[in-house]
Coordinates of C-alpha atoms in Angstrom, one line a residue:
X1 CA 117.7 108.8 85.0
X2 CA 115.7 110.4 88.0
X3 CA 115.9 107.1 90.4
X4 CA 119.1 106.3 89.8
X5 CA 120.2 110.0 91.1
X6 CA 118.8 108.9 94.6
X7 CA 120.9 106.3 95.5
X8 CA 124.5 107.5 95.9
X9 CA 125.8 107.8 99.4
X10 CA 128.4 109.6 101.5
X11 CA 129.9 109.8 104.7
X12 CA 129.8 112.6 106.9
X13 CA 129.0 113.6 110.5
X14 CA 126.4 116.3 111.6
X15 CA 126.0 118.1 114.7
X16 CA 122.7 119.5 114.8
X17 CA 121.9 121.0 118.2
X18 CA 118.6 123.1 117.3
X19 CA 115.7 122.5 114.7
X20 CA 113.5 125.2 113.5
X21 CA 110.8 122.8 113.7
X22 CA 109.0 121.0 116.6
X23 CA 107.1 118.0 116.8
X24 CA 103.7 117.9 118.7
X25 CA 104.6 114.3 120.0
X26 CA 106.6 114.2 123.2
X27 CA 109.6 112.3 122.7
X28 CA 110.5 109.2 124.8
X29 CA 113.8 108.1 126.3
X30 CA 115.1 105.7 124.1
X31 CA 117.2 105.3 121.1
X32 CA 115.7 108.5 119.4
X33 CA 116.8 110.8 122.4
X34 CA 120.2 112.0 121.4
X35 CA 120.3 114.8 124.0
X36 CA 123.0 116.6 121.8
X37 CA 121.2 115.8 118.4
X38 CA 124.7 113.9 117.1
X39 CA 123.9 112.1 114.3
X40 CA 126.7 109.9 112.6
X41 CA 126.3 108.2 109.5
X42 CA 129.1 106.2 108.1
X43 CA 130.1 106.2 104.3
X44 CA 129.3 103.0 102.5
X45 CA 132.9 102.5 101.6
X46 CA 133.1 100.8 105.1
X47 CA 131.3 97.6 103.7
X48 CA 133.4 94.9 103.5
X49 CA 133.1 91.8 101.6
X50 CA 133.4 89.8 104.8
X51 CA 129.8 91.0 105.9
X52 CA 128.1 88.3 104.0
X53 CA 129.6 85.6 105.9
X54 CA 126.9 85.2 108.5
X55 CA 126.7 82.1 110.9
X56 CA 123.7 80.5 109.4
X57 CA 121.0 81.1 106.6
X58 CA 117.8 80.2 108.5
X59 CA 117.8 80.2 112.2
X60 CA 114.5 79.0 113.9
X61 CA 112.9 79.7 117.2
X62 CA 115.7 78.9 119.7
X63 CA 115.7 82.1 122.1
X64 CA 112.9 83.2 124.9
X65 CA 110.3 82.3 123.4
X66 CA 97.2 119.5 116.0
X67 CA 96.7 119.9 112.0
X68 CA 97.9 123.0 110.0
X69 CA 95.6 124.7 107.9
X70 CA 96.6 127.2 105.5
X71 CA 94.5 130.3 103.8
X72 CA 92.7 133.0 104.9
X73 CA 89.1 134.1 105.7
X74 CA 86.7 133.1 103.0
X75 CA 86.4 135.6 100.1
X76 CA 84.9 136.1 96.6
X77 CA 87.2 134.3 94.2
X78 CA 87.9 135.8 90.6
X79 CA 87.4 133.6 87.6
X80 CA 91.2 134.0 87.1
X81 CA 92.0 133.1 90.6
X82 CA 90.0 130.2 90.6
X83 CA 91.5 129.2 87.3
X84 CA 94.5 129.7 88.7
X85 CA 93.8 127.8 92.1
X86 CA 92.4 124.6 89.8
X87 CA 95.6 124.5 87.6
X88 CA 97.9 124.6 90.8
X89 CA 95.8 121.6 92.5
X90 CA 96.0 119.5 89.3
X91 CA 99.6 120.0 89.2
X92 CA 99.9 119.0 92.8
X93 CA 97.8 115.5 92.3
X94 CA 100.0 115.0 89.3
X95 CA 103.0 115.2 91.6
X96 CA 101.7 113.0 94.1
X97 CA 100.8 110.6 91.4
X98 CA 104.4 110.4 90.2
X99 CA 105.5 108.7 93.6
X100 CA 102.4 107.2 94.8
X101 CA 100.3 106.1 92.2
X102 CA 101.3 102.5 92.2
X103 CA 101.6 101.9 95.9
X104 CA 98.2 100.5 96.6
X105 CA 97.1 100.0 92.9
X106 CA 94.3 97.4 92.7
X107 CA 94.6 96.5 89.1
X108 CA 96.2 93.2 90.0
X109 CA 93.8 92.1 93.0
X110 CA 92.4 89.2 90.9
X111 CA 89.8 88.2 88.8
X112 CA 86.6 90.2 88.2
X113 CA 83.4 89.2 90.0
X114 CA 81.2 86.5 88.7
X115 CA 78.2 88.2 87.1
X116 CA 75.7 85.6 88.2
X117 CA 75.8 86.9 91.9
X118 CA 72.9 89.2 91.8
X119 CA 72.8 92.0 90.0
X120 CA 71.9 94.6 92.7
X121 CA 74.3 93.2 95.3
X122 CA 77.2 93.3 92.6
X123 CA 76.7 96.8 91.7
X124 CA 76.8 97.9 95.3
X125 CA 79.7 96.0 95.8
X126 CA 81.4 97.5 92.8
X127 CA 80.3 101.0 94.0
X128 CA 81.9 100.1 97.4
X129 CA 85.2 99.0 95.8
X130 CA 85.4 102.0 93.5
X131 CA 84.9 104.2 96.5
X132 CA 87.6 102.3 98.8
X133 CA 89.9 102.5 95.6
X134 CA 89.3 106.3 95.5
X135 CA 89.9 107.2 99.1
X136 CA 92.7 104.5 99.3
X137 CA 92.9 104.3 102.8
X138 CA 95.2 101.1 104.3
X139 CA 93.2 97.9 104.4
X140 CA 93.8 96.4 108.2
X141 CA 93.7 92.8 107.4
X142 CA 95.7 91.1 104.5
X143 CA 95.2 87.2 104.0
X144 CA 97.9 85.3 101.9
X145 CA 98.8 81.6 100.8
X146 CA 102.2 82.5 100.3
X147 CA 105.1 83.4 102.9
X148 CA 105.5 86.4 105.2
X149 CA 108.7 88.3 105.6
X150 CA 109.0 91.1 107.9
X151 CA 112.0 93.9 107.9
X152 CA 113.0 96.3 110.6
X153 CA 113.8 99.8 110.6
X154 CA 116.2 101.1 107.3
X155 CA 116.8 104.7 108.2
X156 CA 117.9 105.6 104.9
X157 CA 120.6 103.3 104.4
X158 CA 119.6 101.9 100.9
X159 CA 122.5 99.4 100.7
X160 CA 121.7 97.7 103.8
X161 CA 118.1 97.8 102.5
X162 CA 119.0 96.0 99.5
X163 CA 120.7 93.6 101.5
X164 CA 118.0 92.8 103.4
X165 CA 115.5 92.4 100.4
X166 CA 117.8 89.9 99.0
X167 CA 117.9 88.0 102.6
X168 CA 114.3 88.0 102.2
X169 CA 114.4 86.5 98.9
X170 CA 112.3 89.3 97.0
X171 CA 115.2 91.3 95.3
X172 CA 117.6 89.8 92.5
X173 CA 121.0 88.7 94.1
X174 CA 122.9 90.8 91.6
X175 CA 120.0 93.2 91.1
X176 CA 121.6 96.6 91.2
X177 CA 119.1 98.3 88.8
X178 CA 118.1 101.3 90.4
X179 CA 115.1 102.1 87.7
X180 CA 113.4 98.8 87.4
X181 CA 114.3 96.5 90.3
X182 CA 113.4 93.1 89.9
X183 CA 111.1 91.3 92.2
X184 CA 111.9 87.4 92.9
X185 CA 109.6 86.5 95.8
X186 CA 106.8 85.0 93.8
X187 CA 104.0 85.5 96.2
X188 CA 105.7 86.6 99.1
X189 CA 104.0 89.2 101.1
X190 CA 106.8 91.7 102.4
X191 CA 106.1 94.0 105.3
X192 CA 108.3 96.8 106.5
X193 CA 107.6 97.7 109.9
X194 CA 108.5 101.5 109.7
X195 CA 111.1 104.2 110.0
X196 CA 112.5 104.6 106.5
X197 CA 113.1 108.0 107.3
X198 CA 116.0 109.8 109.2
X199 CA 119.8 109.2 110.0
X200 CA 120.7 107.9 106.3
X201 CA 121.2 109.8 103.1
X202 CA 118.7 107.7 100.7
X203 CA 115.3 107.9 102.2
X204 CA 113.3 108.8 99.2
X205 CA 115.4 106.3 97.3
X206 CA 114.6 103.6 99.6
X207 CA 110.7 104.6 99.4
X208 CA 111.0 104.6 95.5
X209 CA 112.5 100.9 95.8
X210 CA 109.7 99.5 97.8
X211 CA 106.9 101.1 95.9
X212 CA 108.4 99.6 92.7
X213 CA 109.0 96.3 94.1
X214 CA 105.2 96.2 95.6
X215 CA 104.0 97.2 91.9
X216 CA 106.0 94.1 90.4
X217 CA 105.0 91.9 93.4
X218 CA 101.0 92.3 93.0
X219 CA 101.6 91.3 89.3
X220 CA 102.5 87.8 90.7
X221 CA 100.4 87.4 93.9
X222 CA 102.7 89.1 96.3
X223 CA 102.9 92.4 97.9
X224 CA 104.9 94.9 99.8
X225 CA 103.5 96.6 102.9
X226 CA 105.2 99.4 104.7
X227 CA 104.3 100.6 108.0
X228 CA 104.9 104.4 109.5
X229 CA 107.0 104.8 112.4
X230 CA 107.9 107.4 114.6
X231 CA 110.4 108.8 112.5
X232 CA 107.7 109.3 109.4
X233 CA 105.5 111.1 111.9
X234 CA 108.5 113.4 113.1
X235 CA 109.0 114.6 109.7
X236 CA 105.6 115.2 108.6
X237 CA 105.2 117.3 112.2
X238 CA 108.3 119.3 110.8
X239 CA 110.9 117.8 113.4
X240 CA 114.1 117.3 111.3
X241 CA 116.3 116.9 114.1
X242 CA 117.3 113.5 112.9
X243 CA 117.7 114.3 109.3
X244 CA 121.1 113.9 107.6
X245 CA 122.6 116.3 105.4
X246 CA 122.5 113.9 102.5
X247 CA 118.9 113.5 103.1
X248 CA 118.2 117.2 103.2
X249 CA 119.9 117.3 99.9
X250 CA 118.1 114.3 98.4
X251 CA 114.7 116.1 99.3
X252 CA 116.0 119.0 97.6
X253 CA 116.6 117.2 94.4
X254 CA 113.4 115.4 94.5
X255 CA 111.7 118.5 94.7
X256 CA 113.3 120.1 92.0
X257 CA 112.5 117.0 89.8
X258 CA 108.8 117.6 90.9
X259 CA 109.0 121.2 90.0
X260 CA 110.6 120.5 86.6
X261 CA 107.9 118.4 85.7
X262 CA 105.0 120.1 86.9
X263 CA 105.9 123.7 87.9
X264 CA 106.4 125.3 91.3
X265 CA 102.7 124.4 92.3
X266 CA 103.6 120.9 92.6
X267 CA 105.5 121.2 95.8
X268 CA 104.2 123.6 98.7
X269 CA 106.3 126.4 99.6
X270 CA 108.2 126.3 96.1
X271 CA 106.5 129.7 95.1
X272 CA 106.5 133.0 96.7
X273 CA 104.0 135.8 96.5
X274 CA 104.1 139.3 97.6
X275 CA 102.4 142.4 97.0
X276 CA 103.4 144.4 93.9
X277 CA 105.1 147.4 94.0
X278 CA 103.7 150.8 92.3
X279 CA 105.5 149.6 89.2
X280 CA 104.0 146.1 89.0
X281 CA 100.9 144.9 88.9
X282 CA 99.0 143.7 91.7
X283 CA 99.2 139.9 92.6
X284 CA 102.0 139.3 90.2
X285 CA 103.7 136.1 90.8
X286 CA 107.6 136.3 91.0
X287 CA 110.4 134.0 91.2
X288 CA 111.7 132.1 94.5
X289 CA 113.4 134.6 96.5
X290 CA 117.1 134.3 96.9
X291 CA 118.1 132.3 100.1
X292 CA 121.3 130.2 101.3
X293 CA 121.5 126.5 100.2
X294 CA 120.4 125.2 103.3
X295 CA 117.3 127.4 103.8
X296 CA 116.4 126.0 100.2
X297 CA 117.0 122.3 101.1
X298 CA 114.7 122.8 104.5
X299 CA 111.7 124.7 102.6
X300 CA 111.9 121.8 99.8
X301 CA 111.8 119.0 102.6
X302 CA 108.7 121.0 104.5
X303 CA 107.0 121.2 101.1
X304 CA 107.2 117.6 100.7
X305 CA 106.8 116.5 104.0
X306 CA 104.3 118.6 105.5
X307 CA 100.4 117.4 105.7
X308 CA 99.1 117.3 102.2
X309 CA 102.6 117.6 100.5
X310 CA 103.6 114.7 98.0
X311 CA 105.4 112.5 100.1
X312 CA 103.1 113.0 103.0
X313 CA 100.5 111.9 100.9
X314 CA 102.6 108.8 99.9
X315 CA 103.1 107.9 103.7
X316 CA 99.4 108.3 103.9
X317 CA 98.7 105.1 102.2
X318 CA 101.1 103.4 104.5
X319 CA 99.7 101.3 107.7
X320 CA 99.9 102.4 111.2
X321 CA 98.6 98.9 112.1
X322 CA 98.6 95.7 109.5
X323 CA 97.4 91.9 110.0
X324 CA 98.5 89.7 107.9
X325 CA 96.9 86.3 108.5
X326 CA 97.4 85.7 112.0
X327 CA 100.3 87.8 112.6
X328 CA 99.8 91.5 113.8
X329 CA 102.5 94.2 112.8
X330 CA 103.0 97.7 114.4
X331 CA 105.9 99.9 114.5
X332 CA 106.1 100.1 118.3
X333 CA 103.3 98.2 120.1
X334 CA 99.7 97.8 120.6
X335 CA 97.4 97.6 123.8
X336 CA 94.0 96.5 124.4
X337 CA 92.7 100.2 124.4
X338 CA 93.9 100.6 120.9
X339 CA 92.1 97.4 120.0
X340 CA 88.8 98.8 121.7
X341 CA 88.9 102.0 120.2
X342 CA 89.3 100.5 116.7
X343 CA 92.6 99.5 114.5
X344 CA 90.7 100.8 111.4
X345 CA 90.0 103.9 112.7
X346 CA 93.7 104.4 113.9
X347 CA 94.9 103.6 110.4
X348 CA 92.2 105.9 108.8
X349 CA 93.1 109.0 111.5
X350 CA 96.9 109.0 110.5
X351 CA 96.2 108.8 106.9
X352 CA 93.7 111.8 107.1
X353 CA 96.4 113.8 109.1
X354 CA 99.1 113.1 106.5
X355 CA 96.8 114.2 103.7
X356 CA 96.2 117.7 105.4
X357 CA 92.5 117.3 106.4
X358 CA 91.1 119.5 108.9
X359 CA 91.1 117.5 112.1
X360 CA 88.0 118.6 113.7
X361 CA 86.1 116.0 115.3
X362 CA 86.9 114.6 118.8
X363 CA 87.0 111.0 117.9
X364 CA 89.9 111.5 115.1
X365 CA 91.8 113.6 117.7
X366 CA 91.6 110.6 120.0
X367 CA 92.8 108.3 117.4
X368 CA 95.5 110.3 116.5
X369 CA 96.7 110.5 120.0
X370 CA 96.5 106.6 120.5
X371 CA 98.4 106.0 117.1
X372 CA 101.0 108.7 116.9
X373 CA 100.7 110.9 120.2
X374 CA 103.6 111.3 122.6
X375 CA 102.3 109.1 125.4
X376 CA 104.3 105.9 126.0
X377 CA 101.8 103.4 124.8
X378 CA 100.8 105.0 121.3
X379 CA 101.4 102.9 118.5
X380 CA 104.7 104.2 117.2
X381 CA 106.2 105.3 120.3
X382 CA 105.4 102.0 122.3
X383 CA 108.6 100.3 123.9
X384 CA 107.3 98.0 126.4
X385 CA 107.4 95.0 124.1
X386 CA 111.2 96.1 122.9
X387 CA 113.2 95.5 126.0
X388 CA 115.7 92.8 125.0
X389 CA 116.4 91.5 128.6
X390 CA 114.0 92.4 131.1
X391 CA 115.6 93.3 134.2
X392 CA 113.2 91.2 136.2
X393 CA 111.1 88.3 135.9
X394 CA 108.1 90.6 137.3
X395 CA 108.9 93.1 134.3
X396 CA 108.7 90.2 132.0
X397 CA 105.6 88.7 133.2
X398 CA 103.9 91.9 133.1
X399 CA 104.7 92.8 129.6
X400 CA 103.7 89.2 128.4
X401 CA 100.3 89.5 130.4
X402 CA 99.4 92.7 128.6
X403 CA 100.5 91.2 125.0
X404 CA 98.1 88.4 125.7
X405 CA 95.5 90.6 126.5
X406 CA 96.0 92.5 123.6
X407 CA 96.1 89.5 121.0
X408 CA 93.0 88.1 122.8
X409 CA 91.3 91.6 122.4
X410 CA 92.1 91.6 118.5
X411 CA 90.4 88.2 118.4
X412 CA 87.4 89.2 120.3
X413 CA 86.8 92.7 118.4
X414 CA 88.2 92.2 115.2
X415 CA 87.2 88.2 114.9
X416 CA 91.0 87.6 113.5
X417 CA 92.5 84.9 115.9
X418 CA 96.1 86.3 116.0
X419 CA 99.2 84.4 117.4
X420 CA 101.9 87.0 117.5
X421 CA 102.9 90.7 117.2
X422 CA 106.0 92.0 115.1
X423 CA 107.6 95.2 116.2
X424 CA 110.5 97.3 115.0
X425 CA 111.4 100.8 116.9
X426 CA 113.8 99.6 119.6
X427 CA 117.1 98.2 118.1
X428 CA 118.3 94.8 119.4
X429 CA 121.9 94.5 120.2
X430 CA 121.9 90.6 119.8
X431 CA 119.7 90.5 116.4
X432 CA 115.9 89.7 115.9
X433 CA 114.5 87.7 118.8
X434 CA 111.1 86.6 120.2
X435 CA 110.0 86.7 123.9
X436 CA 106.5 85.5 125.8
X437 CA 106.5 82.0 123.9
X438 CA 106.8 83.6 120.4
X439 CA 103.9 85.9 120.7
X440 CA 106.2 89.1 120.4
X441 CA 109.0 89.4 117.7
X442 CA 111.5 92.1 117.7
X443 CA 112.7 92.8 114.2
X444 CA 114.9 96.3 114.2
X445 CA 118.3 95.2 114.3
X446 CA 120.1 98.6 113.9
X447 CA 120.9 97.6 110.3
X448 CA 121.5 101.2 109.1
X449 CA 124.9 102.6 109.6
X450 CA 123.3 105.4 111.0
X451 CA 122.2 103.6 113.7
X452 CA 124.5 100.3 114.5
X453 CA 125.2 99.2 111.3
X454 CA 124.5 95.7 112.1
X455 CA 123.9 92.7 109.6
X456 CA 120.8 92.5 108.0
X457 CA 118.4 90.1 109.5
X458 CA 114.9 89.2 108.2
X459 CA 111.8 87.5 109.9
X460 CA 110.2 84.7 107.9
X461 CA 106.9 83.1 108.5
X462 CA 105.7 80.1 106.9
X463 CA 102.3 78.7 108.4
X464 CA 103.1 78.3 112.2
X465 CA 107.1 78.2 111.4
X466 CA 108.8 81.1 112.3
X467 CA 112.6 81.7 111.2
X468 CA 115.0 84.6 111.4
X469 CA 117.0 84.9 108.1
X470 CA 120.6 85.7 108.1
X471 CA 121.8 84.9 104.5
X472 CA 120.4 84.7 101.1
X473 CA 118.0 81.8 100.6
X474 CA 116.2 80.5 97.6
X475 CA 112.4 81.3 97.4
X476 CA 109.7 78.4 96.1
X477 CA 106.3 79.6 95.4
X478 CA 103.4 78.3 97.7
X479 CA 101.2 75.6 96.5
X480 CA 97.7 76.8 96.0

C-alpha cells in the first residue's frame, strides 16, 4: 500500500551548506540556526529496548511553576485551452482531496439542529455552516468535556511520534498498522504544536498518520489538531535547508503517487511546456525533461509545498493559534498585539497564503507578519517563553509579566478566560516543564533523532490538573 511505503527510516548524515531557495522570514538565533547547515539523523536501529524504562508514568506539576503568483497577462482563451485548464484544476483538487479531505471533516460534528428553532434562523445558520465547511478555515476556539493531550515537535521521526501517541493514550499499544491506525483515545483532544517537517525522513508519513487518527477520533467524540510551526513556514517559503535526503526522497515518492493517480497536472511543476519546433504543432505538451535525481526530488518538493500545492493546502487547514477550553496553543508564543489584532485573522491569513491566494490588502500582510514573519515576536518564531532557565530573575519576571498581560488580553478581546499557554519550538534539555506559576508549558523535548533523540513526553490536561506523561497509561472516557 501507498501509506506503508512512507514509514521506512534510514541512517545518514547530510551536509547541505547552500539552498537554491530562500525564505522571506528572517531566521532567529536558536536551535534552528545551524550555521553550516549540518543535519544529522540517526537511524532507528539505535532505538534500544531500555528506552521505555522511564522513571514515572504521570508526573504532576513539581517544577517552576510576499506571495508568488503564476501566469502572464490576461489574454483571450480558446475553448480548447479553457478545457485543458479546467481539467488540470479538477485533477489538482482531486490530488488535494486524497490527502486532505478528512482533516477537518464535519460529518461527525454531532446531531442535526432542532427543526423547531425557527425556520429563518435555522436556514441562515445552515448557510453559514455550509460556507464555513466550504472555506474550511481553522476554528479558533474548541470546547471539550474530555481530556486534552499535547505533543511537541516531531521533526520527521515517525517512530518517536508513535511512541508519543502511545504515551498520550491515543494509539493502540501494539498498533503498527501504517494504513489504518487505531484510535483508542475516546473523546480525547490531541494537539500537536507544530514542526512535523524537517530534520527527519518521514514527514509525510506523520502527516498521514495524524490525519487518519483525526478521522477516527471524530467518530467517537475526540479530535486531532495540528499547528503550523516555523519549519512548516520555511518549507512553504521554499527554504529546504533542514530537509533530510530521506525526506526529499519521500516527497518524490508521494508526488509520483499523485501523478500516477491524477496525472502531472495534480502536482505543480511536474509538467514541462515549451514552444514546438518547426516539425511540431504549436503548444504540444511534452514529457518531463530529463534531469538528475536530486533536481527531480527538489522539483517534487517544490510542487508539493509551494503555495497552492497539495501539501501546502493540507497545511493550510492547520492552526496557527488554537484555544481548547481554557488553554491556548501556539508554536512559539503570543504577545498582546497579536490578540489586539485578532487571533482569527492570524489563522485565516496563514491559511490563505498557503492556499496560494494573492495577498494584496494591507491587513492580511500585517497579519502574516505577526503570524509567520521574521520578527522576534511573531507567533511561530517567538522564544521569550521558551527559555528553560532564565539567567536572572528580572528576565523571568519580564517574560511572566508579558505572558500574564497576553492571557488577560485574550479574556478581554475574545471573551475566553484562559489560564495557560502551551508552546513548542525550543527544545527543553530536561524535559517538558512549566514556568510563571503554571501559566506557560513547554512541550518540545527534542524527541526526534534529528534533534536530541530524547524520550517522548506528553502534556495532559484534565480540568485544572496538568500532568506530564512519560509512560503509557490507560485512558478512560470522560463522564458526560
